[in-house]
Coordinates of C-alpha atoms in Angstrom, one line a residue:
M1 CA -15.3 -5.0 10.1
K2 CA -12.6 -2.6 8.7
E3 CA -10.2 -3.7 6.0
L4 CA -6.8 -3.1 6.6
T5 CA -4.4 -2.6 3.5
F6 CA -0.8 -3.3 3.1
K7 CA 2.0 -2.9 0.0
I8 CA 3.9 -5.7 -0.4
G9 CA 6.2 -5.5 -3.7
T10 CA 4.1 -4.2 -6.1
V11 CA 0.9 -6.4 -4.8
E12 CA -1.6 -5.5 -2.3
E13 CA -3.0 -7.7 0.7
S14 CA -5.7 -7.4 2.8
I15 CA -7.4 -8.4 6.2
S16 CA -10.8 -7.6 8.1
A17 CA -10.3 -7.1 11.8
E18 CA -13.2 -6.0 14.5
E19 CA -12.9 -2.4 14.8
K20 CA -13.3 -2.7 18.3
N21 CA -9.6 -4.8 18.2
I22 CA -8.4 -1.9 16.3
I23 CA -6.4 0.8 18.5
A24 CA -4.3 3.3 15.3
V25 CA -4.0 2.9 11.7
L26 CA -1.1 5.0 11.2
N27 CA -1.3 6.9 7.6
S28 CA 1.2 9.7 7.0
S29 CA -0.9 13.2 7.6
F30 CA 0.9 14.3 4.9
Q31 CA -0.9 13.0 1.8
K32 CA -1.3 15.6 -0.9
E33 CA -2.2 14.1 -3.7
N34 CA -0.5 14.9 -7.3
P35 CA 1.8 18.1 -5.8
D36 CA 3.4 19.9 -8.0
E37 CA 6.9 18.6 -7.8
E38 CA 8.4 20.7 -9.4
K39 CA 7.6 24.0 -8.1
I40 CA 7.8 22.4 -4.8
I41 CA 12.2 22.2 -5.7
N42 CA 12.4 25.3 -7.2
D43 CA 11.0 26.6 -4.7
A44 CA 13.4 24.9 -2.4
L45 CA 16.7 25.8 -5.0
D46 CA 15.5 29.7 -5.1
H47 CA 15.5 30.0 -1.1
P48 CA 17.9 27.6 -0.2
I49 CA 19.2 27.6 3.8
G50 CA 22.6 28.4 5.1
T51 CA 24.4 28.9 1.8
E52 CA 24.6 31.5 -1.3
S53 CA 22.0 31.6 -3.9
F54 CA 22.2 28.5 -6.3
A55 CA 23.7 31.0 -9.4
S56 CA 26.5 32.1 -6.9
L57 CA 27.3 28.2 -6.4
F58 CA 28.3 26.7 -9.7
P59 CA 30.2 28.4 -12.3
P60 CA 30.4 27.2 -15.7
H61 CA 33.0 24.8 -16.5
E62 CA 33.4 23.2 -13.3
S63 CA 33.2 19.6 -12.7
I64 CA 30.2 18.9 -10.5
A65 CA 29.3 15.1 -9.2
I66 CA 25.8 14.7 -8.2
I67 CA 25.3 12.0 -5.5
I68 CA 22.1 10.3 -5.6
S69 CA 20.7 7.2 -3.4
D70 CA 20.3 3.3 -5.0
I71 CA 17.9 1.8 -6.0
T72 CA 16.7 0.1 -2.7
R73 CA 15.8 4.0 -1.9
P74 CA 12.5 5.5 -2.6
L75 CA 13.9 8.9 -3.9
P76 CA 12.0 10.1 -7.7
S77 CA 16.1 10.5 -8.5
S78 CA 14.4 10.1 -12.3
R79 CA 11.7 13.0 -11.6
I80 CA 14.3 15.7 -10.0
L81 CA 17.3 15.1 -12.1
P82 CA 15.5 16.9 -14.6
I83 CA 14.8 20.2 -12.5
L84 CA 18.3 20.2 -10.6
L85 CA 19.8 19.7 -14.7
K86 CA 17.7 22.5 -16.0
R87 CA 18.9 25.0 -13.7
L88 CA 22.8 24.3 -13.9
Y89 CA 22.4 24.0 -17.9
A90 CA 21.4 27.5 -17.5
L91 CA 24.5 28.9 -15.5
G92 CA 26.5 27.8 -18.3
I93 CA 27.2 24.1 -16.5
Q94 CA 27.5 21.6 -19.6
D95 CA 26.9 17.8 -19.6
E96 CA 30.4 16.9 -19.7
D97 CA 31.2 19.1 -16.1
I98 CA 28.7 16.3 -14.2
T99 CA 29.1 12.9 -12.8
I100 CA 25.8 11.4 -11.2
V101 CA 27.4 9.3 -8.5
V102 CA 24.8 6.6 -7.1
A103 CA 25.8 6.5 -3.6
L104 CA 26.0 2.9 -2.5
G105 CA 27.3 2.7 0.8
S106 CA 27.3 -1.0 1.8
H107 CA 25.1 -2.2 -1.0
R108 CA 25.6 -4.1 -4.1
K109 CA 26.5 -2.3 -7.3
E110 CA 23.6 -1.4 -9.9
T111 CA 23.0 -3.0 -12.6
E112 CA 23.2 -0.9 -16.1
E113 CA 19.8 -1.2 -16.4
E114 CA 19.0 0.1 -12.7
L115 CA 21.7 3.3 -13.1
K116 CA 18.8 4.0 -16.3
T117 CA 15.9 3.3 -14.3
L118 CA 17.1 6.1 -11.1
V119 CA 18.2 8.7 -14.1
G120 CA 15.8 8.4 -16.7
Q121 CA 17.3 7.0 -20.1
E122 CA 17.5 10.2 -21.2
I123 CA 19.9 11.3 -18.9
Y124 CA 21.5 8.4 -19.2
D125 CA 22.2 9.5 -22.6
H126 CA 24.1 12.3 -22.4
I127 CA 25.7 12.3 -18.8
K128 CA 28.3 10.4 -17.2
V129 CA 26.8 7.7 -14.3
V130 CA 28.4 5.7 -12.0
N131 CA 28.6 3.4 -9.1
T132 CA 30.5 4.5 -5.8
G133 CA 33.7 3.4 -6.2
T134 CA 34.4 3.6 -9.5
M135 CA 37.6 5.1 -9.3
G136 CA 38.8 4.1 -5.9
F137 CA 38.5 6.3 -2.8
T138 CA 40.5 8.7 -1.0
H139 CA 41.7 9.0 2.5
L140 CA 40.7 12.2 4.3
G141 CA 41.5 11.8 7.6
E142 CA 39.6 10.8 11.3
T143 CA 37.0 11.5 12.9
K144 CA 37.6 12.2 16.3
Q145 CA 35.9 9.2 17.3
G146 CA 38.7 7.2 15.0
T147 CA 36.8 6.6 12.0
P148 CA 38.4 7.0 8.9
V149 CA 37.4 9.3 6.5
D150 CA 37.8 7.2 3.0
I151 CA 35.8 9.1 0.5
D152 CA 35.1 8.1 -3.5
T153 CA 37.9 9.6 -5.6
L154 CA 35.5 10.9 -8.2
V155 CA 33.6 12.7 -5.1
V156 CA 36.3 14.3 -4.0
N157 CA 38.0 15.0 -6.7
A158 CA 35.0 17.1 -8.0
K159 CA 35.0 21.2 -7.8
H160 CA 31.8 20.9 -6.4
R161 CA 29.4 18.4 -5.0
I162 CA 25.4 18.9 -4.9
C163 CA 23.9 15.5 -2.9
I164 CA 20.0 14.4 -3.3
G165 CA 18.4 12.4 -0.9
N166 CA 14.7 11.5 1.3
V167 CA 14.3 12.1 4.5
E168 CA 12.7 9.5 6.4
Y169 CA 13.1 8.0 10.2
H170 CA 16.0 6.0 10.4
Y171 CA 16.4 3.5 13.2
F172 CA 19.8 4.5 14.3
A173 CA 20.9 7.6 12.4
G174 CA 18.2 9.4 13.7
F175 CA 17.0 10.6 10.1
S176 CA 17.8 9.3 6.5
G177 CA 19.1 12.4 4.3
G178 CA 21.5 15.2 4.5
A179 CA 25.5 14.1 5.3
K180 CA 24.5 10.4 4.8
A181 CA 24.8 11.0 0.9
I182 CA 28.8 11.4 1.7
M183 CA 28.6 9.1 4.9
P184 CA 27.9 6.3 4.6
G185 CA 27.0 6.5 0.7
C186 CA 30.0 7.3 -0.6
S187 CA 32.2 5.7 1.8
T188 CA 34.0 2.0 2.6
P189 CA 32.8 -0.7 4.0
K190 CA 35.7 -0.2 6.6
A191 CA 35.1 3.1 7.4
I192 CA 31.2 1.8 7.4
E193 CA 31.2 -0.2 10.4
K194 CA 33.5 2.0 12.2
N195 CA 30.5 4.4 12.0
H196 CA 28.0 2.0 12.5
R197 CA 29.5 0.4 15.9
F198 CA 27.7 4.1 17.4
M199 CA 24.5 1.9 16.7
V200 CA 24.2 -0.4 20.4
S201 CA 24.3 3.3 21.8
K202 CA 21.2 4.3 23.7
D203 CA 21.3 7.9 22.0
A204 CA 21.1 6.2 18.4
R205 CA 17.8 5.8 17.9
A206 CA 14.8 6.6 15.4
G207 CA 13.9 10.7 15.7
R208 CA 17.3 11.8 17.1
L209 CA 20.2 13.5 15.9
E210 CA 21.2 16.3 18.7
G211 CA 23.6 13.5 20.9
N212 CA 23.4 11.1 18.6
P213 CA 26.5 9.1 18.3
V214 CA 26.0 8.1 14.8
R215 CA 24.5 11.1 13.1
D216 CA 27.5 13.1 14.7
D217 CA 30.5 11.2 13.9
L218 CA 29.0 10.6 9.5
E219 CA 28.6 14.7 10.0
E220 CA 32.0 15.1 11.2
A221 CA 33.4 13.0 8.6
A222 CA 30.9 14.4 5.7
G223 CA 32.3 17.8 7.0
M224 CA 35.8 17.0 5.8
L225 CA 34.0 17.3 2.0
K226 CA 30.8 19.5 2.9
P227 CA 28.7 19.1 0.1
D228 CA 28.2 22.8 -2.1
L229 CA 24.3 21.8 -2.1
I230 CA 22.1 19.4 -0.2
L231 CA 18.4 18.4 -1.9
N232 CA 16.4 17.0 0.6
V233 CA 13.4 16.3 -0.1
V234 CA 9.8 14.4 1.8
L235 CA 7.7 11.8 0.0
N236 CA 4.2 11.0 0.4
T237 CA 3.0 7.7 0.3
H238 CA 2.2 7.5 -3.2
K239 CA 6.2 8.8 -3.5
Q240 CA 5.6 12.1 -4.2
V241 CA 7.6 15.0 -3.3
T242 CA 5.6 17.0 -1.2
Y243 CA 8.4 19.1 0.7
A244 CA 12.1 19.8 -0.5
A245 CA 15.0 21.6 1.3
A246 CA 18.1 22.6 -0.2
G247 CA 20.9 24.5 1.2
D248 CA 23.9 23.5 3.9
M249 CA 24.3 19.6 4.9
I250 CA 23.3 20.2 8.4
K251 CA 20.4 23.3 8.2
A252 CA 18.4 22.6 4.9
H253 CA 18.5 18.7 6.6
R254 CA 17.3 19.7 9.8
D255 CA 14.5 21.6 8.3
A256 CA 13.2 18.7 6.1
C257 CA 13.6 16.7 9.4
N258 CA 11.7 19.1 11.4
V259 CA 8.8 18.6 8.3
L260 CA 8.5 15.4 8.4
A261 CA 8.6 15.1 12.4
E262 CA 5.5 17.5 12.3
N263 CA 3.7 15.0 10.0
Y264 CA 5.2 11.5 10.3
L265 CA 5.7 11.2 14.2
S266 CA 2.5 8.9 15.1
P267 CA 1.1 9.6 18.7
I268 CA -0.9 5.9 19.7
P269 CA -2.9 6.1 22.6
E270 CA -0.9 2.9 24.0
T271 CA 1.2 -0.4 22.7
A272 CA -1.0 -3.5 21.2
D273 CA -0.4 -6.8 21.0
I274 CA -0.8 -7.2 17.2
V275 CA 1.0 -5.2 15.2
I276 CA 0.9 -5.1 11.2
V277 CA 3.8 -3.0 9.3
S278 CA 4.8 -3.2 6.1
Q279 CA 7.4 -0.6 4.1
G280 CA 4.6 0.7 1.6
G281 CA 6.0 -1.8 -1.0
A282 CA 8.5 -1.5 -3.6
P283 CA 11.2 -0.5 -3.9
K284 CA 11.6 -0.6 0.1
D285 CA 11.0 -4.3 0.3
L286 CA 13.5 -5.6 -2.3
N287 CA 15.4 -7.5 0.7
L288 CA 15.2 -7.6 4.1
Y289 CA 18.0 -6.0 4.9
Q290 CA 16.1 -3.2 4.0
T291 CA 12.4 -4.3 5.5
Q292 CA 14.1 -4.6 8.5
K293 CA 13.9 -1.1 8.9
A294 CA 9.8 -1.3 9.3
L295 CA 10.3 -3.7 11.9
A296 CA 12.4 -1.2 14.0
N297 CA 9.4 1.5 14.0
A298 CA 7.0 -1.5 14.5
E299 CA 9.0 -2.1 18.1
H300 CA 7.7 0.8 19.2
A301 CA 3.9 0.2 19.3
V302 CA 3.8 -3.4 20.2
K303 CA 3.6 -4.7 24.1
D304 CA 6.3 -7.0 25.5
G305 CA 5.4 -10.4 24.3
G306 CA 3.6 -9.5 21.9
I307 CA 3.4 -10.0 17.9
I308 CA 5.0 -8.1 15.1
I309 CA 3.7 -8.7 11.9
L310 CA 6.1 -7.8 9.8
M311 CA 5.8 -8.0 6.0
G312 CA 8.4 -7.7 2.8
A313 CA 8.4 -9.2 -1.0
C314 CA 12.4 -9.7 -0.8
E315 CA 12.5 -10.8 -3.7
E316 CA 16.5 -10.5 -3.2
G317 CA 16.0 -12.4 -0.2
F318 CA 18.4 -11.7 3.1
G319 CA 20.2 -9.0 0.8
N320 CA 23.7 -8.9 2.3
L321 CA 25.8 -12.2 2.6
V322 CA 27.0 -11.7 5.8
F323 CA 23.7 -10.5 7.6
E324 CA 22.2 -13.9 6.0
K325 CA 25.3 -15.6 7.7
W326 CA 24.4 -13.9 11.3
M327 CA 20.5 -14.6 10.8
K328 CA 21.2 -18.2 10.3
T329 CA 23.8 -19.0 13.2
Y330 CA 22.4 -17.4 15.8
K331 CA 18.7 -18.8 16.6
D332 CA 18.9 -17.2 20.1
P333 CA 18.6 -13.4 19.8
D334 CA 20.7 -12.8 23.0
Q335 CA 23.6 -14.2 21.1
S336 CA 23.2 -12.5 17.9
I337 CA 23.4 -9.2 20.3
Q338 CA 25.9 -10.6 22.3
A339 CA 28.4 -11.1 19.3
L340 CA 27.7 -7.6 17.6
F341 CA 28.9 -6.2 20.6
D342 CA 31.7 -8.2 21.1
H343 CA 32.7 -7.7 16.9
F344 CA 30.8 -5.5 15.3
Q345 CA 30.5 -6.2 11.3
L346 CA 28.6 -4.4 8.6
G347 CA 25.9 -6.4 7.6
A348 CA 25.8 -8.4 11.3
H349 CA 24.4 -4.9 13.0
K350 CA 20.8 -5.8 11.1
A351 CA 20.8 -9.5 12.0
A352 CA 21.6 -7.7 15.6
A353 CA 18.7 -4.8 15.4
I354 CA 16.0 -7.5 14.1
A355 CA 17.4 -9.3 17.5
M356 CA 16.7 -6.7 19.7
V357 CA 13.0 -6.3 18.5
R358 CA 13.0 -10.2 18.6
K359 CA 13.5 -9.9 22.5
K360 CA 10.2 -8.2 22.8
A361 CA 8.0 -9.9 20.5
E362 CA 7.3 -13.0 18.2
I363 CA 8.3 -11.8 14.3
F364 CA 5.4 -13.2 11.9
F365 CA 7.2 -12.5 8.2
V366 CA 5.3 -12.4 5.4
S367 CA 7.3 -12.7 2.5
N368 CA 8.3 -14.4 -1.3
M369 CA 11.7 -15.9 0.3
D370 CA 11.7 -19.6 0.7
E371 CA 10.3 -20.7 4.1
A372 CA 12.7 -22.9 4.6
E373 CA 15.7 -20.7 4.4
V374 CA 13.1 -18.4 7.1
R375 CA 13.2 -21.1 9.4
K376 CA 16.8 -21.0 10.3
T377 CA 16.4 -17.7 11.8
F378 CA 14.1 -16.4 14.5
L379 CA 11.5 -15.2 12.2
I380 CA 8.3 -17.5 11.4
P381 CA 7.4 -17.4 8.2
F382 CA 4.3 -17.0 6.4
S383 CA 3.2 -17.4 2.6
S384 CA 0.2 -14.5 3.0
L385 CA -0.9 -11.9 5.5
P386 CA -4.9 -13.8 6.1
D387 CA -2.2 -16.8 7.1
A388 CA -0.3 -14.6 10.2
F389 CA -2.9 -12.6 11.0
K390 CA -5.0 -15.8 11.8
A391 CA -2.1 -17.4 13.5
A392 CA -1.4 -13.9 15.5
M393 CA -5.3 -13.4 16.6
I394 CA -5.5 -17.4 17.6
E395 CA -2.1 -16.9 19.6
K396 CA -3.5 -13.8 21.0
G397 CA -7.1 -14.4 21.5
K398 CA -10.3 -12.4 20.1
N399 CA -10.1 -9.4 22.5
A400 CA -5.8 -8.7 21.0
T401 CA -5.7 -5.2 20.3
I402 CA -4.3 -3.9 16.8
I403 CA -2.2 -1.6 15.5
A404 CA -1.9 -1.2 11.3
M405 CA 1.2 0.6 9.9
P406 CA 1.1 0.5 6.2
Y407 CA 4.4 2.6 5.7
G408 CA 6.5 1.6 8.3
G409 CA 9.8 3.0 7.6
S410 CA 8.3 6.4 7.2
T411 CA 6.1 6.2 10.1
L412 CA 7.6 6.5 14.1
P413 CA 4.5 5.4 16.6
V414 CA 4.6 7.5 20.0
V415 CA 2.4 6.7 22.9
I416 CA 0.5 10.2 24.9

């Protein structure tokens, strides 16, 4: 027997399975323990890719907007910011020259306590920290595909922009990070809907950048307000920085993506009857809206007609009202997908993405959500992993094959 352990929220759940049934346990190979984050980040800033030196980019007494991810992302901004700020201070930049902008995209505003958590108490006490939209948005034009480029006014008006993000697989933008800090991070729901409508394309998928219509469109949009510098990091399963790339919005991002792909792409010999997948715990499984990303990657590992056991604490429930309404309205996956094709709506796109997976496999959902609410959707609720696994094995039989994905959002299975 082999024990399989998964994080859900801040706790762990385990099951035991026959080793002969297990095809693979897809843990990242990028498991550096206790990396020297300060050295990694400073090395990246010392050797920017595709830009001038760090010191030449930021003259003293000129305003800077530093864009960071919101609370649903694993980015350790409270550890990265002090390293970055130390370098800015050395150039003569003052606290009053800096605004830290939390890129919300289509997510809810952060509370004051969440803002403090994101940046750390000391930084919060000395530097202005705001959610996107605080001063409204500025229209900069449209992309070739007709996406309005409406960007946070504070970000637009700043003399300089630094975008900090982490790189992981994204189910339709290819990868996170890079230009996504600006678009959709600092944009409006209307603009994001226009960009995200391209997710229905066959070329909009995890791991694909070139020729991906979503990525092409958002990079064109962000190019209208190109940041002076991005700092993109790759994290291990403990959410520690194991690699960093700084510099040009495209070139540095691609460098970080290449490192991620080299270490997180997970070859499998075949797909499995049962795939067990977790986002890796908090904060990435705060709600179902975010937990869906692990499900999208798990689709690549499951057989047609198989079962995916999706784990996520989802303390905030569905996490988006449109998404919740869509999940409860369309009990048939085909209806959900067709409705999105007929009328794209932000929030609904996540429900349609789940529906696409459901067409391939059953979805057993282990969470802290109210089971009665989950039953209103096409997900099958379970209160614990052992219960879900037992039900899956009964359905698929004692010889059912298993793939475990404890860090599903950062693991992309590929059959070799």
